[in-house]
mmCIF file with all atom_site columns, C-alpha atoms in Angstrom:
data_model
loop_
_atom_site.group_PDB
_atom_site.id
_atom_site.type_symbol
_atom_site.label_atom_id
_atom_site.label_alt_id
_atom_site.label_comp_id
_atom_site.label_asym_id
_atom_site.label_entity_id
_atom_site.label_seq_id
_atom_site.pdbx_PDB_ins_code
_atom_site.Cartn_x
_atom_site.Cartn_y
_atom_site.Cartn_z
_atom_site.occupancy
_atom_site.B_iso_or_equiv
_atom_site.pdbx_formal_charge
_atom_site.auth_seq_id
_atom_site.auth_comp_id
_atom_site.auth_asym_id
_atom_site.auth_atom_id
_atom_site.pdbx_PDB_model_num
ATOM 1   C CA . MET C 1 1   ? -263.991 198.522 41.038 1.00 63.00 ? 1   MET C CA 1
ATOM 2   C CA . THR C 1 2   ? -264.034 197.817 44.780 1.00 86.00 ? 2   THR C CA 1
ATOM 3   C CA . ASP C 1 3   ? -266.790 199.602 46.704 1.00 96.00 ? 3   ASP C CA 1
ATOM 4   C CA . ILE C 1 4   ? -266.089 201.875 49.655 1.00 98.00 ? 4   ILE C CA 1
ATOM 5   C CA . LEU C 1 5   ? -267.534 199.486 52.273 1.00 98.00 ? 5   LEU C CA 1
ATOM 6   C CA . THR C 1 6   ? -265.164 196.722 51.171 1.00 98.00 ? 6   THR C CA 1
ATOM 7   C CA . ILE C 1 7   ? -262.254 199.162 51.429 1.00 98.00 ? 7   ILE C CA 1
ATOM 8   C CA . MET C 1 8   ? -263.353 200.270 54.918 1.00 98.00 ? 8   MET C CA 1
ATOM 9   C CA . ARG C 1 9   ? -263.574 196.663 56.074 1.00 97.00 ? 9   ARG C CA 1
ATOM 10  C CA . THR C 1 10  ? -260.088 195.807 54.776 1.00 97.00 ? 10  THR C CA 1
ATOM 11  C CA . SER C 1 11  ? -258.235 197.532 57.635 1.00 94.00 ? 11  SER C CA 1
ATOM 12  C CA . ALA C 1 12  ? -259.325 198.472 61.144 1.00 96.00 ? 12  ALA C CA 1
ATOM 13  C CA . VAL C 1 13  ? -257.230 201.632 60.852 1.00 98.00 ? 13  VAL C CA 1
ATOM 14  C CA . ILE C 1 14  ? -256.707 203.775 57.759 1.00 98.00 ? 14  ILE C CA 1
ATOM 15  C CA . PRO C 1 15  ? -253.421 205.678 58.142 1.00 98.00 ? 15  PRO C CA 1
ATOM 16  C CA . VAL C 1 16  ? -253.846 209.371 57.325 1.00 98.00 ? 16  VAL C CA 1
ATOM 17  C CA . LEU C 1 17  ? -250.607 210.282 55.577 1.00 98.00 ? 17  LEU C CA 1
ATOM 18  C CA . VAL C 1 18  ? -249.096 213.739 55.093 1.00 97.00 ? 18  VAL C CA 1
ATOM 19  C CA . ILE C 1 19  ? -246.155 213.209 52.732 1.00 98.00 ? 19  ILE C CA 1
ATOM 20  C CA . ASP C 1 20  ? -243.597 215.999 52.344 1.00 98.00 ? 20  ASP C CA 1
ATOM 21  C CA . ASP C 1 21  ? -241.071 213.998 50.300 1.00 98.00 ? 21  ASP C CA 1
ATOM 22  C CA . ALA C 1 22  ? -242.334 211.572 47.652 1.00 98.00 ? 22  ALA C CA 1
ATOM 23  C CA . THR C 1 23  ? -239.158 209.482 47.915 1.00 98.00 ? 23  THR C CA 1
ATOM 24  C CA . THR C 1 24  ? -240.293 208.369 51.390 1.00 98.00 ? 24  THR C CA 1
ATOM 25  C CA . ALA C 1 25  ? -243.730 207.269 50.165 1.00 98.00 ? 25  ALA C CA 1
ATOM 26  C CA . ARG C 1 26  ? -242.962 203.792 48.868 1.00 98.00 ? 26  ARG C CA 1
ATOM 27  C CA . PRO C 1 27  ? -240.906 202.617 51.895 1.00 98.00 ? 27  PRO C CA 1
ATOM 28  C CA . LEU C 1 28  ? -243.617 203.991 54.196 1.00 98.00 ? 28  LEU C CA 1
ATOM 29  C CA . ALA C 1 29  ? -246.316 202.131 52.277 1.00 98.00 ? 29  ALA C CA 1
ATOM 30  C CA . GLU C 1 30  ? -244.267 198.928 52.352 1.00 98.00 ? 30  GLU C CA 1
ATOM 31  C CA . ALA C 1 31  ? -243.918 199.170 56.148 1.00 98.00 ? 31  ALA C CA 1
ATOM 32  C CA . LEU C 1 32  ? -247.630 199.814 56.680 1.00 98.00 ? 32  LEU C CA 1
ATOM 33  C CA . VAL C 1 33  ? -248.724 197.011 54.353 1.00 98.00 ? 33  VAL C CA 1
ATOM 34  C CA . ALA C 1 34  ? -246.217 194.612 55.949 1.00 98.00 ? 34  ALA C CA 1
ATOM 35  C CA . GLY C 1 35  ? -247.823 195.455 59.293 1.00 98.00 ? 35  GLY C CA 1
ATOM 36  C CA . GLY C 1 36  ? -251.274 194.629 57.968 1.00 97.00 ? 36  GLY C CA 1
ATOM 37  C CA . LEU C 1 37  ? -252.647 198.072 57.070 1.00 98.00 ? 37  LEU C CA 1
ATOM 38  C CA . ARG C 1 38  ? -253.336 197.927 53.337 1.00 98.00 ? 38  ARG C CA 1
ATOM 39  C CA . VAL C 1 39  ? -255.645 200.931 52.965 1.00 98.00 ? 39  VAL C CA 1
ATOM 40  C CA . LEU C 1 40  ? -253.627 204.155 52.772 1.00 98.00 ? 40  LEU C CA 1
ATOM 41  C CA . GLU C 1 41  ? -254.987 207.702 52.612 1.00 98.00 ? 41  GLU C CA 1
ATOM 42  C CA . VAL C 1 42  ? -252.564 210.272 51.190 1.00 98.00 ? 42  VAL C CA 1
ATOM 43  C CA . THR C 1 43  ? -253.798 213.755 52.064 1.00 98.00 ? 43  THR C CA 1
ATOM 44  C CA . MET C 1 44  ? -253.674 216.515 49.480 1.00 98.00 ? 44  MET C CA 1
ATOM 45  C CA . ARG C 1 45  ? -251.971 218.855 51.929 1.00 97.00 ? 45  ARG C CA 1
ATOM 46  C CA . THR C 1 46  ? -248.500 218.934 50.368 1.00 98.00 ? 46  THR C CA 1
ATOM 47  C CA . PRO C 1 47  ? -247.008 219.438 46.901 1.00 98.00 ? 47  PRO C CA 1
ATOM 48  C CA . ALA C 1 48  ? -245.624 215.875 47.086 1.00 98.00 ? 48  ALA C CA 1
ATOM 49  C CA . ALA C 1 49  ? -249.027 214.221 47.493 1.00 98.00 ? 49  ALA C CA 1
ATOM 50  C CA . LEU C 1 50  ? -249.674 213.318 43.851 1.00 98.00 ? 50  LEU C CA 1
ATOM 51  C CA . ASP C 1 51  ? -246.229 211.787 43.377 1.00 98.00 ? 51  ASP C CA 1
ATOM 52  C CA . ALA C 1 52  ? -246.638 209.971 46.712 1.00 98.00 ? 52  ALA C CA 1
ATOM 53  C CA . ILE C 1 53  ? -249.875 208.348 45.508 1.00 98.00 ? 53  ILE C CA 1
ATOM 54  C CA . ALA C 1 54  ? -248.153 207.148 42.348 1.00 98.00 ? 54  ALA C CA 1
ATOM 55  C CA . GLU C 1 55  ? -245.229 205.732 44.352 1.00 98.00 ? 55  GLU C CA 1
ATOM 56  C CA . MET C 1 56  ? -247.420 203.965 46.911 1.00 98.00 ? 56  MET C CA 1
ATOM 57  C CA . LYS C 1 57  ? -249.429 202.373 44.105 1.00 97.00 ? 57  LYS C CA 1
ATOM 58  C CA . LYS C 1 58  ? -246.296 200.373 43.251 1.00 98.00 ? 58  LYS C CA 1
ATOM 59  C CA . VAL C 1 59  ? -246.518 198.475 46.562 1.00 98.00 ? 59  VAL C CA 1
ATOM 60  C CA . GLU C 1 60  ? -248.178 195.095 46.190 1.00 98.00 ? 60  GLU C CA 1
ATOM 61  C CA . GLY C 1 61  ? -251.323 194.810 48.277 1.00 97.00 ? 61  GLY C CA 1
ATOM 62  C CA . ALA C 1 62  ? -251.674 198.543 48.928 1.00 98.00 ? 62  ALA C CA 1
ATOM 63  C CA . ILE C 1 63  ? -255.034 200.245 48.312 1.00 98.00 ? 63  ILE C CA 1
ATOM 64  C CA . VAL C 1 64  ? -254.115 203.893 47.869 1.00 98.00 ? 64  VAL C CA 1
ATOM 65  C CA . GLY C 1 65  ? -256.600 206.737 48.104 1.00 98.00 ? 65  GLY C CA 1
ATOM 66  C CA . ALA C 1 66  ? -256.501 210.507 48.240 1.00 98.00 ? 66  ALA C CA 1
ATOM 67  C CA . GLY C 1 67  ? -257.662 212.493 51.243 1.00 98.00 ? 67  GLY C CA 1
ATOM 68  C CA . THR C 1 68  ? -258.473 216.168 51.815 1.00 98.00 ? 68  THR C CA 1
ATOM 69  C CA . VAL C 1 69  ? -259.934 216.383 48.314 1.00 98.00 ? 69  VAL C CA 1
ATOM 70  C CA . VAL C 1 70  ? -261.934 219.620 48.302 1.00 98.00 ? 70  VAL C CA 1
ATOM 71  C CA . SER C 1 71  ? -262.338 220.603 44.635 1.00 97.00 ? 71  SER C CA 1
ATOM 72  C CA . GLN C 1 72  ? -263.131 219.102 41.263 1.00 97.00 ? 72  GLN C CA 1
ATOM 73  C CA . GLY C 1 73  ? -259.679 220.112 40.069 1.00 97.00 ? 73  GLY C CA 1
ATOM 74  C CA . GLN C 1 74  ? -258.066 218.095 42.848 1.00 98.00 ? 74  GLN C CA 1
ATOM 75  C CA . PHE C 1 75  ? -260.357 215.162 42.082 1.00 98.00 ? 75  PHE C CA 1
ATOM 76  C CA . GLU C 1 76  ? -259.153 215.128 38.479 1.00 98.00 ? 76  GLU C CA 1
ATOM 77  C CA . GLN C 1 77  ? -255.518 215.350 39.626 1.00 98.00 ? 77  GLN C CA 1
ATOM 78  C CA . VAL C 1 78  ? -255.714 212.455 42.085 1.00 98.00 ? 78  VAL C CA 1
ATOM 79  C CA . MET C 1 79  ? -257.513 210.254 39.595 1.00 97.00 ? 79  MET C CA 1
ATOM 80  C CA . ALA C 1 80  ? -254.735 210.918 37.090 1.00 97.00 ? 80  ALA C CA 1
ATOM 81  C CA . ALA C 1 81  ? -252.236 209.911 39.806 1.00 97.00 ? 81  ALA C CA 1
ATOM 82  C CA . GLY C 1 82  ? -254.054 206.589 40.277 1.00 97.00 ? 82  GLY C CA 1
ATOM 83  C CA . ALA C 1 83  ? -256.071 207.127 43.475 1.00 98.00 ? 83  ALA C CA 1
ATOM 84  C CA . GLU C 1 84  ? -258.383 204.176 44.161 1.00 98.00 ? 84  GLU C CA 1
ATOM 85  C CA . PHE C 1 85  ? -260.736 205.971 46.530 1.00 98.00 ? 85  PHE C CA 1
ATOM 86  C CA . ILE C 1 86  ? -261.506 209.555 47.566 1.00 98.00 ? 86  ILE C CA 1
ATOM 87  C CA . VAL C 1 87  ? -261.847 211.033 51.054 1.00 98.00 ? 87  VAL C CA 1
ATOM 88  C CA . SER C 1 88  ? -263.044 214.587 51.624 1.00 98.00 ? 88  SER C CA 1
ATOM 89  C CA . PRO C 1 89  ? -263.295 216.572 54.882 1.00 98.00 ? 89  PRO C CA 1
ATOM 90  C CA . GLY C 1 90  ? -266.867 217.596 54.107 1.00 98.00 ? 90  GLY C CA 1
ATOM 91  C CA . LEU C 1 91  ? -269.639 217.051 51.572 1.00 98.00 ? 91  LEU C CA 1
ATOM 92  C CA . SER C 1 92  ? -270.499 219.692 48.999 1.00 97.00 ? 92  SER C CA 1
ATOM 93  C CA . GLN C 1 93  ? -273.168 219.199 46.356 1.00 96.00 ? 93  GLN C CA 1
ATOM 94  C CA . GLY C 1 94  ? -270.985 219.892 43.331 1.00 96.00 ? 94  GLY C CA 1
ATOM 95  C CA . LEU C 1 95  ? -267.948 217.824 44.241 1.00 97.00 ? 95  LEU C CA 1
ATOM 96  C CA . GLY C 1 96  ? -270.049 215.064 45.792 1.00 98.00 ? 96  GLY C CA 1
ATOM 97  C CA . GLU C 1 97  ? -272.199 214.598 42.708 1.00 97.00 ? 97  GLU C CA 1
ATOM 98  C CA . THR C 1 98  ? -269.127 214.613 40.444 1.00 97.00 ? 98  THR C CA 1
ATOM 99  C CA . ILE C 1 99  ? -267.414 211.854 42.436 1.00 98.00 ? 99  ILE C CA 1
ATOM 100 C CA . VAL C 1 100 ? -270.590 209.786 42.802 1.00 98.00 ? 100 VAL C CA 1
ATOM 101 C CA . LYS C 1 101 ? -271.205 210.007 39.052 1.00 97.00 ? 101 LYS C CA 1
ATOM 102 C CA . SER C 1 102 ? -267.639 208.789 38.379 1.00 97.00 ? 102 SER C CA 1
ATOM 103 C CA . GLY C 1 103 ? -268.262 205.591 40.353 1.00 97.00 ? 103 GLY C CA 1
ATOM 104 C CA . VAL C 1 104 ? -265.034 205.990 42.352 1.00 98.00 ? 104 VAL C CA 1
ATOM 105 C CA . PRO C 1 105 ? -265.347 204.810 45.993 1.00 98.00 ? 105 PRO C CA 1
ATOM 106 C CA . PHE C 1 106 ? -266.043 207.940 48.039 1.00 98.00 ? 106 PHE C CA 1
ATOM 107 C CA . LEU C 1 107 ? -265.870 208.640 51.781 1.00 98.00 ? 107 LEU C CA 1
ATOM 108 C CA . PRO C 1 108 ? -267.077 212.181 52.471 1.00 98.00 ? 108 PRO C CA 1
ATOM 109 C CA . GLY C 1 109 ? -266.783 213.879 55.820 1.00 98.00 ? 109 GLY C CA 1
ATOM 110 C CA . VAL C 1 110 ? -269.916 214.530 57.881 1.00 98.00 ? 110 VAL C CA 1
ATOM 111 C CA . ALA C 1 111 ? -270.510 216.054 61.304 1.00 98.00 ? 111 ALA C CA 1
ATOM 112 C CA . THR C 1 112 ? -274.254 216.761 61.339 1.00 97.00 ? 112 THR C CA 1
ATOM 113 C CA . ALA C 1 113 ? -277.570 215.145 60.484 1.00 98.00 ? 113 ALA C CA 1
ATOM 114 C CA . GLY C 1 114 ? -277.904 217.567 57.574 1.00 97.00 ? 114 GLY C CA 1
ATOM 115 C CA . ASP C 1 115 ? -274.563 216.388 56.154 1.00 98.00 ? 115 ASP C CA 1
ATOM 116 C CA . ILE C 1 116 ? -275.705 212.760 56.280 1.00 98.00 ? 116 ILE C CA 1
ATOM 117 C CA . MET C 1 117 ? -279.080 213.560 54.703 1.00 98.00 ? 117 MET C CA 1
ATOM 118 C CA . ARG C 1 118 ? -277.310 215.351 51.854 1.00 97.00 ? 118 ARG C CA 1
ATOM 119 C CA . GLY C 1 119 ? -275.162 212.253 51.356 1.00 98.00 ? 119 GLY C CA 1
ATOM 120 C CA . LEU C 1 120 ? -278.171 209.940 51.423 1.00 98.00 ? 120 LEU C CA 1
ATOM 121 C CA . ASP C 1 121 ? -279.757 212.095 48.705 1.00 98.00 ? 121 ASP C CA 1
ATOM 122 C CA . MET C 1 122 ? -276.676 211.296 46.578 1.00 97.00 ? 122 MET C CA 1
ATOM 123 C CA . GLY C 1 123 ? -277.009 207.574 47.251 1.00 97.00 ? 123 GLY C CA 1
ATOM 124 C CA . LEU C 1 124 ? -274.191 207.442 49.815 1.00 98.00 ? 124 LEU C CA 1
ATOM 125 C CA . THR C 1 125 ? -274.324 205.426 53.039 1.00 98.00 ? 125 THR C CA 1
ATOM 126 C CA . ALA C 1 126 ? -270.630 205.401 54.082 1.00 98.00 ? 126 ALA C CA 1
ATOM 127 C CA . PHE C 1 127 ? -269.175 208.478 55.727 1.00 98.00 ? 127 PHE C CA 1
ATOM 128 C CA . LYS C 1 128 ? -266.127 209.834 57.517 1.00 98.00 ? 128 LYS C CA 1
ATOM 129 C CA . PHE C 1 129 ? -267.217 211.279 60.887 1.00 98.00 ? 129 PHE C CA 1
ATOM 130 C CA . PHE C 1 130 ? -264.944 214.321 61.068 1.00 98.00 ? 130 PHE C CA 1
ATOM 131 C CA . PRO C 1 131 ? -263.528 215.883 63.137 1.00 98.00 ? 131 PRO C CA 1
ATOM 132 C CA . ALA C 1 132 ? -264.459 213.020 65.428 1.00 98.00 ? 132 ALA C CA 1
ATOM 133 C CA . GLU C 1 133 ? -263.250 214.122 68.863 1.00 98.00 ? 133 GLU C CA 1
ATOM 134 C CA . THR C 1 134 ? -264.085 217.825 68.597 1.00 97.00 ? 134 THR C CA 1
ATOM 135 C CA . SER C 1 135 ? -267.511 217.019 67.113 1.00 97.00 ? 135 SER C CA 1
ATOM 136 C CA . GLY C 1 136 ? -268.520 215.354 70.371 1.00 97.00 ? 136 GLY C CA 1
ATOM 137 C CA . GLY C 1 137 ? -266.688 212.049 70.298 1.00 98.00 ? 137 GLY C CA 1
ATOM 138 C CA . ILE C 1 138 ? -268.275 208.626 70.639 1.00 98.00 ? 138 ILE C CA 1
ATOM 139 C CA . LYS C 1 139 ? -271.439 209.912 72.359 1.00 98.00 ? 139 LYS C CA 1
ATOM 140 C CA . ALA C 1 140 ? -272.099 212.285 69.471 1.00 98.00 ? 140 ALA C CA 1
ATOM 141 C CA . LEU C 1 141 ? -271.571 209.605 66.823 1.00 98.00 ? 141 LEU C CA 1
ATOM 142 C CA . LYS C 1 142 ? -273.902 207.183 68.600 1.00 98.00 ? 142 LYS C CA 1
ATOM 143 C CA . ALA C 1 143 ? -276.605 209.858 68.795 1.00 97.00 ? 143 ALA C CA 1
ATOM 144 C CA . LEU C 1 144 ? -276.066 210.882 65.179 1.00 96.00 ? 144 LEU C CA 1
ATOM 145 C CA . ALA C 1 145 ? -276.006 207.325 63.856 1.00 97.00 ? 145 ALA C CA 1
ATOM 146 C CA . ALA C 1 146 ? -279.205 206.243 65.619 1.00 97.00 ? 146 ALA C CA 1
ATOM 147 C CA . PRO C 1 147 ? -281.694 207.705 63.102 1.00 98.00 ? 147 PRO C CA 1
ATOM 148 C CA . PHE C 1 148 ? -279.436 206.736 60.184 1.00 98.00 ? 148 PHE C CA 1
ATOM 149 C CA . TYR C 1 149 ? -279.356 202.986 60.824 1.00 95.00 ? 149 TYR C CA 1
ATOM 150 C CA . GLN C 1 150 ? -278.332 202.240 57.236 1.00 97.00 ? 150 GLN C CA 1
ATOM 151 C CA . CYS C 1 151 ? -275.082 204.246 57.459 1.00 98.00 ? 151 CYS C CA 1
ATOM 152 C CA . ARG C 1 152 ? -271.551 203.129 58.274 1.00 98.00 ? 152 ARG C CA 1
ATOM 153 C CA . PHE C 1 153 ? -268.748 205.340 59.553 1.00 98.00 ? 153 PHE C CA 1
ATOM 154 C CA . CYS C 1 154 ? -264.997 205.899 59.658 1.00 98.00 ? 154 CYS C CA 1
ATOM 155 C CA . PRO C 1 155 ? -264.324 208.359 62.508 1.00 98.00 ? 155 PRO C CA 1
ATOM 156 C CA . THR C 1 156 ? -261.230 210.495 61.914 1.00 98.00 ? 156 THR C CA 1
ATOM 157 C CA . GLY C 1 157 ? -259.724 213.432 63.766 1.00 97.00 ? 157 GLY C CA 1
ATOM 158 C CA . GLY C 1 158 ? -258.138 213.243 67.186 1.00 97.00 ? 158 GLY C CA 1
ATOM 159 C CA . ILE C 1 159 ? -258.297 209.455 67.427 1.00 97.00 ? 159 ILE C CA 1
ATOM 160 C CA . THR C 1 160 ? -255.282 207.894 69.117 1.00 97.00 ? 160 THR C CA 1
ATOM 161 C CA . GLU C 1 161 ? -253.854 204.455 69.700 1.00 94.00 ? 161 GLU C CA 1
ATOM 162 C CA . ALA C 1 162 ? -255.433 204.574 73.162 1.00 95.00 ? 162 ALA C CA 1
ATOM 163 C CA . SER C 1 163 ? -258.939 205.518 71.962 1.00 97.00 ? 163 SER C CA 1
ATOM 164 C CA . ALA C 1 164 ? -259.143 203.581 68.691 1.00 98.00 ? 164 ALA C CA 1
ATOM 165 C CA . ARG C 1 165 ? -260.428 200.358 70.226 1.00 97.00 ? 165 ARG C CA 1
ATOM 166 C CA . ASP C 1 166 ? -263.329 202.189 71.917 1.00 97.00 ? 166 ASP C CA 1
ATOM 167 C CA . TRP C 1 167 ? -264.318 203.781 68.614 1.00 98.00 ? 167 TRP C CA 1
ATOM 168 C CA . LEU C 1 168 ? -264.116 200.447 66.788 1.00 98.00 ? 168 LEU C CA 1
ATOM 169 C CA . ALA C 1 169 ? -266.463 198.917 69.371 1.00 97.00 ? 169 ALA C CA 1
ATOM 170 C CA . VAL C 1 170 ? -269.260 201.267 68.240 1.00 97.00 ? 170 VAL C CA 1
ATOM 171 C CA . GLU C 1 171 ? -271.642 199.220 66.073 1.00 96.00 ? 171 GLU C CA 1
ATOM 172 C CA . PRO C 1 172 ? -271.818 201.392 62.916 1.00 97.00 ? 172 PRO C CA 1
ATOM 173 C CA . VAL C 1 173 ? -268.044 202.008 62.878 1.00 98.00 ? 173 VAL C CA 1
ATOM 174 C CA . GLU C 1 174 ? -266.217 199.975 60.221 1.00 98.00 ? 174 GLU C CA 1
ATOM 175 C CA . CYS C 1 175 ? -262.757 201.503 60.716 1.00 98.00 ? 175 CYS C CA 1
ATOM 176 C CA . VAL C 1 176 ? -261.030 204.598 62.059 1.00 98.00 ? 176 VAL C CA 1
ATOM 177 C CA . GLY C 1 177 ? -258.610 207.026 60.492 1.00 98.00 ? 177 GLY C CA 1
ATOM 178 C CA . GLY C 1 178 ? -255.476 208.059 62.343 1.00 96.00 ? 178 GLY C CA 1
ATOM 179 C CA . SER C 1 179 ? -251.962 209.382 62.005 1.00 96.00 ? 179 SER C CA 1
ATOM 180 C CA . TRP C 1 180 ? -250.403 207.795 65.107 1.00 96.00 ? 180 TRP C CA 1
ATOM 181 C CA . VAL C 1 181 ? -249.158 204.817 63.072 1.00 97.00 ? 181 VAL C CA 1
ATOM 182 C CA . THR C 1 182 ? -247.014 206.968 60.788 1.00 94.00 ? 182 THR C CA 1
ATOM 183 C CA . GLY C 1 183 ? -244.248 208.218 63.103 1.00 92.00 ? 183 GLY C CA 1
ATOM 184 C CA . GLY C 1 184 ? -240.815 206.761 63.823 1.00 96.00 ? 184 GLY C CA 1
ATOM 185 C CA . THR C 1 185 ? -238.490 204.467 61.923 1.00 98.00 ? 185 THR C CA 1
ATOM 186 C CA . LEU C 1 186 ? -239.822 202.085 59.291 1.00 98.00 ? 186 LEU C CA 1
ATOM 187 C CA . ALA C 1 187 ? -239.482 199.210 61.751 1.00 98.00 ? 187 ALA C CA 1
ATOM 188 C CA . GLU C 1 188 ? -241.432 201.164 64.365 1.00 98.00 ? 188 GLU C CA 1
ATOM 189 C CA . ILE C 1 189 ? -244.095 202.058 61.817 1.00 98.00 ? 189 ILE C CA 1
ATOM 190 C CA . GLU C 1 190 ? -244.491 198.413 60.836 1.00 98.00 ? 190 GLU C CA 1
ATOM 191 C CA . ALA C 1 191 ? -244.848 197.453 64.509 1.00 98.00 ? 191 ALA C CA 1
ATOM 192 C CA . LYS C 1 192 ? -247.462 200.181 65.072 1.00 97.00 ? 192 LYS C CA 1
ATOM 193 C CA . ALA C 1 193 ? -249.317 199.033 61.973 1.00 98.00 ? 193 ALA C CA 1
ATOM 194 C CA . ARG C 1 194 ? -249.331 195.441 63.232 1.00 97.00 ? 194 ARG C CA 1
ATOM 195 C CA . ALA C 1 195 ? -250.777 196.571 66.572 1.00 97.00 ? 195 ALA C CA 1
ATOM 196 C CA . ALA C 1 196 ? -253.376 198.725 64.816 1.00 97.00 ? 196 ALA C CA 1
ATOM 197 C CA . ALA C 1 197 ? -254.391 195.929 62.462 1.00 96.00 ? 197 ALA C CA 1
ATOM 198 C CA . ALA C 1 198 ? -255.059 193.725 65.481 1.00 96.00 ? 198 ALA C CA 1
ATOM 199 C CA . LEU C 1 199 ? -257.446 196.203 67.116 1.00 94.00 ? 199 LEU C CA 1
ATOM 200 C CA . ARG C 1 200 ? -260.522 194.784 65.445 1.00 79.00 ? 200 ARG C CA 1
ATOM 201 C CA . GLY C 1 201 ? -259.783 191.324 66.806 1.00 61.00 ? 201 GLY C CA 1
#
């Protein structure tokens, strides 16, 4: 099984996907992967999410994970749907330990030093900094990351096409999460994905 750091380093931007209609999932995934964004996070915010994960898994080259996982019940559901990694908005002891024990790549949300220390206690060193902009932005992440030199981050929440490059320039940042690449026609989405994939270069 691929580890979470390898997944984070696969794409400069991880699209955060809210899917209302599972029939749109596969074409959307094909457009994003064609543009160079292979890591896809399907959020558990809609009834279509589980079917969307299963559909996106059919796309060659796609690495499909589940986001907004907040309970053990949801964790079991997304694993049954074929999720290859798990993203959560925060880090609770019960859910965190369950996912860590399973060995599935896990990217929990953190916003404070206490959050990170709880993750380190579980053996985690990769985190989603969330919500990135309203938690103080780049200055806050730099200050937070300083004492936790061993940690790597994927800031998510309020990051835009205009600000993504600045976030990616921060040393402990491996990738960013964003939804700006997901709007428009499939051709427009592929073009946005191509531009996003080039941000790291």
